[in-house]
Coordinates of C-alpha atoms in Angstrom, one line a residue:
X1 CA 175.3 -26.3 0.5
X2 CA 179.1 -25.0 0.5
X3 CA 180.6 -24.3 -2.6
X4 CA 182.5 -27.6 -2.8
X5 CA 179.3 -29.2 -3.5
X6 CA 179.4 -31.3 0.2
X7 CA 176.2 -31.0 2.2
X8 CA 176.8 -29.2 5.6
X9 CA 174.9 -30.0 8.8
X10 CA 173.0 -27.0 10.2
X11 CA 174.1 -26.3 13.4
X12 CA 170.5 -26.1 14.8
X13 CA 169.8 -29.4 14.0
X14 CA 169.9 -32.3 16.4
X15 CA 172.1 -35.4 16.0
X16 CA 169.9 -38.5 15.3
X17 CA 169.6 -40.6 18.7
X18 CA 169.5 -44.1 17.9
X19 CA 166.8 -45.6 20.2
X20 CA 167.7 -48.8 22.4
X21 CA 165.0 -51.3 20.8
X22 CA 166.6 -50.3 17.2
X23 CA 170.2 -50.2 18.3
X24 CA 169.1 -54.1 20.0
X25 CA 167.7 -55.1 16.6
X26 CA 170.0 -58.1 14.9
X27 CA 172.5 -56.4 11.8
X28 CA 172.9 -60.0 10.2
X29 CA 169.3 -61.3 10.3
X30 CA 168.8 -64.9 9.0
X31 CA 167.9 -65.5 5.4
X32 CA 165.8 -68.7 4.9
X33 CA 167.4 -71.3 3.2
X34 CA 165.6 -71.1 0.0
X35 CA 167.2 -67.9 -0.5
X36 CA 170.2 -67.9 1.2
X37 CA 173.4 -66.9 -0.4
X38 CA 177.3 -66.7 0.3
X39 CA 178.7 -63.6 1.3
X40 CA 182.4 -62.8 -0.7
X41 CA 184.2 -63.4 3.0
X42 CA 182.8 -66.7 2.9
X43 CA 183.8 -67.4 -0.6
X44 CA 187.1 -66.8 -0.2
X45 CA 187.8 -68.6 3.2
X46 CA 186.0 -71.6 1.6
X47 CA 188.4 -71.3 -1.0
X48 CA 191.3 -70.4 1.0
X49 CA 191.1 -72.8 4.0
X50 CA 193.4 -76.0 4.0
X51 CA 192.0 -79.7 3.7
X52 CA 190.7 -81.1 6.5
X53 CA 191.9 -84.6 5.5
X54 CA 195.6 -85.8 4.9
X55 CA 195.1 -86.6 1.4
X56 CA 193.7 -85.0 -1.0
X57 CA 190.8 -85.8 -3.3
X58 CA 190.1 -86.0 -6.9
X59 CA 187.0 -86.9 -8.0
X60 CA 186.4 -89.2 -11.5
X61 CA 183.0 -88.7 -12.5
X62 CA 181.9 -89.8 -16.0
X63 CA 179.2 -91.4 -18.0
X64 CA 180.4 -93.9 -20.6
X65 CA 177.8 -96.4 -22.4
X66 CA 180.0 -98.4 -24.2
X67 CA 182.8 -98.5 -21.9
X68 CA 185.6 -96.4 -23.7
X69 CA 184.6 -93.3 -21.2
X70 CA 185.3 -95.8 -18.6
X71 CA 189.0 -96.8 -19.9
X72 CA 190.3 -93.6 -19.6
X73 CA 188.6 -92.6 -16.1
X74 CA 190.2 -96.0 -14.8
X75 CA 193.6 -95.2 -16.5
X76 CA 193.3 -91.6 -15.2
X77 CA 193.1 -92.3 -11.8
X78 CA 196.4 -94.2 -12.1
X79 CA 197.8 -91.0 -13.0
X80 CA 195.9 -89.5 -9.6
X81 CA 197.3 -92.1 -7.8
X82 CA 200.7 -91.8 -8.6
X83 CA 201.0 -88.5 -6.8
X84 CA 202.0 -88.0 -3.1
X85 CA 199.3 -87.2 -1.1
X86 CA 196.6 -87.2 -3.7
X87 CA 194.1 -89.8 -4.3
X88 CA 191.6 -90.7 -7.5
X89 CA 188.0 -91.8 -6.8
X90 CA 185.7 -93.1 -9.6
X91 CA 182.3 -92.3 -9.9
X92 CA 179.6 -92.6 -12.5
X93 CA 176.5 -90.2 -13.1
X94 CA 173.1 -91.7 -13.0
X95 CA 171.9 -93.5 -16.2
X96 CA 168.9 -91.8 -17.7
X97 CA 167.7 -94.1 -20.4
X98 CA 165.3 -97.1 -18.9
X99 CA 166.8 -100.7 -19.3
X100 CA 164.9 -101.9 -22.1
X101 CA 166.3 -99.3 -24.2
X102 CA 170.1 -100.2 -23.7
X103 CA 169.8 -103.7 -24.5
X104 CA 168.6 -102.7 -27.7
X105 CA 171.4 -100.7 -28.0
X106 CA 173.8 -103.3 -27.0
X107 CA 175.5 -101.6 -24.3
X108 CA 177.4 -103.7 -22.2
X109 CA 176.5 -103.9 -18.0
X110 CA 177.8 -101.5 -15.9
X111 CA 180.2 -102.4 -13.4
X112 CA 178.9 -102.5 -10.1
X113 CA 182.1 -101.4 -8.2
X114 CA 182.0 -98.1 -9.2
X115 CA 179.3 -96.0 -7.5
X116 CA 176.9 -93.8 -8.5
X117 CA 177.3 -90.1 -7.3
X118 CA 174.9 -87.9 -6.3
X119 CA 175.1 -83.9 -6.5
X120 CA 175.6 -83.4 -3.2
X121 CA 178.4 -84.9 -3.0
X122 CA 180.9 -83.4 -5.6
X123 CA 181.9 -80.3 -2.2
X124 CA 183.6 -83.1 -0.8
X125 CA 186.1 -83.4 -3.8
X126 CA 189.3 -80.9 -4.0
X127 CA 189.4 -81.3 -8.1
X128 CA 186.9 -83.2 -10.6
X129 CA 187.4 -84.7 -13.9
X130 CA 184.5 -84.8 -16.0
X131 CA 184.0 -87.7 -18.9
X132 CA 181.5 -88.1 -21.4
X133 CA 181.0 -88.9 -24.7
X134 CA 180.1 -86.7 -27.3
X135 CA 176.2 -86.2 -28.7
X136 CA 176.6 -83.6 -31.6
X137 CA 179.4 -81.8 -30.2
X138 CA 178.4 -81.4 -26.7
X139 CA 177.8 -83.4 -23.9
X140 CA 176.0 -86.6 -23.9
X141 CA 172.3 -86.1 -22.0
X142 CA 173.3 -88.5 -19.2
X143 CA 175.6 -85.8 -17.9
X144 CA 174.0 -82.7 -18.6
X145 CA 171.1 -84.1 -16.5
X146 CA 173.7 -84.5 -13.9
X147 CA 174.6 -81.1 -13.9
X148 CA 171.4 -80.0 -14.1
X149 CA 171.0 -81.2 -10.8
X150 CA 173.5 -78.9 -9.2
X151 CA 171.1 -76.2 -8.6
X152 CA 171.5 -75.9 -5.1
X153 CA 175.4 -76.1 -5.4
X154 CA 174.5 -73.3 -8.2
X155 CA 172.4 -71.2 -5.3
X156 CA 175.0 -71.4 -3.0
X157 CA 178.6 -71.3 -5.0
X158 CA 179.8 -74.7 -3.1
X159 CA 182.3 -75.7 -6.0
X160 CA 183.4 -72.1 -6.3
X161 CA 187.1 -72.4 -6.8
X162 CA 187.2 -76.1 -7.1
X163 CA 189.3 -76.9 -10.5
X164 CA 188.1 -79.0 -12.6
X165 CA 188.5 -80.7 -16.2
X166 CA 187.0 -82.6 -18.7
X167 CA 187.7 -86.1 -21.2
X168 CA 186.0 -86.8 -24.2
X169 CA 184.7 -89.3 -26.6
X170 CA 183.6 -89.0 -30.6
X171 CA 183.1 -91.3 -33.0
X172 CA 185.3 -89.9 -35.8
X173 CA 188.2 -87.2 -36.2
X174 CA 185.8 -84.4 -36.7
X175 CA 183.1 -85.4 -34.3
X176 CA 183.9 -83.0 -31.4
X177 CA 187.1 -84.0 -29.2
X178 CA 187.6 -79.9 -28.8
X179 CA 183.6 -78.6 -29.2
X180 CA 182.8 -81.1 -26.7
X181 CA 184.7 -79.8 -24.2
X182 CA 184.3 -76.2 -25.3
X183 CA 180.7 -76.4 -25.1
X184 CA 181.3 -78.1 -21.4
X185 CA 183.1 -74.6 -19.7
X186 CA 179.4 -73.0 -19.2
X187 CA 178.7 -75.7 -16.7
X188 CA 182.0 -74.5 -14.5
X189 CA 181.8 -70.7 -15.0
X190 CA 178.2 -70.6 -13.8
X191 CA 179.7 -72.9 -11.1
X192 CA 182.7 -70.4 -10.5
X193 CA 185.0 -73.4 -10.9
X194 CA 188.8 -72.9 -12.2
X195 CA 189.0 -75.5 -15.6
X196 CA 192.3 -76.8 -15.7
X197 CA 192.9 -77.9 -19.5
X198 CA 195.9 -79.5 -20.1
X199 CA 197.6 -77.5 -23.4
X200 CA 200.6 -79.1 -24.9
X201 CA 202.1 -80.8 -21.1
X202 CA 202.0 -84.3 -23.2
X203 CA 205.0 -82.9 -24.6
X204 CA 205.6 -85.0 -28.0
X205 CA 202.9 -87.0 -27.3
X206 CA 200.7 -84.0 -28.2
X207 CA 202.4 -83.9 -32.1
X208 CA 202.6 -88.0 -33.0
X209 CA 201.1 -88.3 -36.8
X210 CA 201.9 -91.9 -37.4
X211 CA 198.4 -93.1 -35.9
X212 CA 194.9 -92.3 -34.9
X213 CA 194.4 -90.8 -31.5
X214 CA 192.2 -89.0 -30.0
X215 CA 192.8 -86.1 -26.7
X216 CA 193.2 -82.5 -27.4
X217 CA 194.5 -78.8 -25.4
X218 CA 191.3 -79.5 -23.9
X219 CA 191.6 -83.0 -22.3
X220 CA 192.0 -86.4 -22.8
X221 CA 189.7 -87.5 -25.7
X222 CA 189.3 -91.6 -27.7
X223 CA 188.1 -92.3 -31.0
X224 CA 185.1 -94.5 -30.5
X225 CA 184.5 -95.2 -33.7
X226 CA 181.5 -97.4 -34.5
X227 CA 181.7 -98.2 -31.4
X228 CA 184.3 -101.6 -31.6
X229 CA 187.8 -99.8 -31.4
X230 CA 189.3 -99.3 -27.9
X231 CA 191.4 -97.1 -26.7
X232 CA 195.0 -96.8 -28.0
X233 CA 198.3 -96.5 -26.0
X234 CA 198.9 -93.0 -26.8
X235 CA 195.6 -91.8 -25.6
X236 CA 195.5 -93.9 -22.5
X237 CA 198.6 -92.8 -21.7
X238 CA 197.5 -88.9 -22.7
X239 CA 194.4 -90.1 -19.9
X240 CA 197.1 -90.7 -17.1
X241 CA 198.9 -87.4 -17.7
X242 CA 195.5 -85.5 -17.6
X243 CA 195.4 -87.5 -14.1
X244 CA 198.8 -86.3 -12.4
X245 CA 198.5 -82.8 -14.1
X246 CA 195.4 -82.8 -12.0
X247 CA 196.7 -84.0 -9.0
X248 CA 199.7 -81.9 -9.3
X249 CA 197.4 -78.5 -9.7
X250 CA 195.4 -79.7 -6.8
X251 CA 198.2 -80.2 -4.8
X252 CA 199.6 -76.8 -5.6
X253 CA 196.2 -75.2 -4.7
X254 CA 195.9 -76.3 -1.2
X255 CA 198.8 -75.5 -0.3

């Protein structure tokens, strides 16, 4: 040991020979898929490499039972839409609750038109918007068992640097247009998505007094009420801003 604290080789030792049957054995050895996880180089050049496709894609995917969820999605992707080179699809999570159970609830059919997405799915999108309507502040159940289903997008970090963002609905003024949201980010950090809120962009739109609206920092949001009011023309159009911020952020990412 020298006094600098480094270890010295003795001079009588022999250097290590590495023998041909280990120096033949594979350095990168397969992990089984049930295990297998994404090295940081592979993050990053997932991240970092340029659309394959000519336009780029922003996924809608909500849940709405009463249909005001649904109003903004559709107004949103005319926001999407009305960017260069970008392009809204609309998609609805899987219902959870049997048949039976929302006709007694009186919720209205959904429309047919708009497919139902499947986990998988979401790595071919270049941004998401989330929708759902609020259930005590966070996230109605119909979407949480949605993203519950991720897992194996969880196991191997395919949305990692996707941006993403979310639109709400409450029944009332203190029902949860920010909390729902808020309590929505653990689902994209775990993820290792980028959320993309939209702050005060709106411009004056954000500060109007003179009637009920709903949308926040956060996102797009609607005042549901009981359940009868639609949405307004402030929050629509607050749900088509949302949609070309996104687009524009997108845009800006991949390239």
């Amino acid at each position: 040991m020298g006094k600098g604290g480094g270890c010295v080789p003795s001079k009588k030792r022999q250097p290590a020979v590495v023998s041909n049957s280990a120096a033949a054995a594979p350095t990168d050895a397969p992990v089984p898929t049930e295990e297998r996880r994404r090295s940081s180089a592979e993050f990053v050049e997932a991240i970092a490499r340029p659309p394959a496709n000519l336009k780029l894609k922003v996924f809608i995917v909500f849940y709405s039972m009463y249909g005001h969820i649904e109003g903004l999605a559709r107004r949103m992707k005319i926001g999407v839409d009305g960017i260069e080179g970008v392009e809204g699809l609309l998609y609805r999570v899987p219902e959870t609750l049997p048949p039976e159970v929302l006709e007694q609830m009186k919720a209205p059919p959904k429309d047919p038109a708009i497919p139902e997405i499947s986990a998988a799915e979401l790595v071919e999108a270049d941004g998401i918007l989330f929708g759902f309507p609020t259930r005590f502040g966070s996230m109605a159940a119909q979407m949480k068992a949605f993203f519950d289903s991720t897992g194996q997008l969880w196991r191997e970090q395919k949305l990692a640097g996707k941006p993403a963002g979310f639109f709400v609905s409450t029944g009332t003024q203190g029902g949860g247009q920010e909390t729902t949201a808020w309590t929505a980010i653990t689902q994209l950090v775990h993820h290792g998505m980028i959320f993309v809120p939209i702050g005060y962009t709106f411009g004056a739109g954000m500060f109007k007094m003179d009637e009920i609206r709903g949308g926040s920092p956060y996102g797009a949001g609607v005042f549901a009420g009981d359940g009868t009011r639609e949405p307004g023309d402030v929050e629509l159009a607050l749900a088509e801003h949302q949609g070309k911020y996104m687009a524009n952020v997108v845009k800006r990412l991949a390239h």
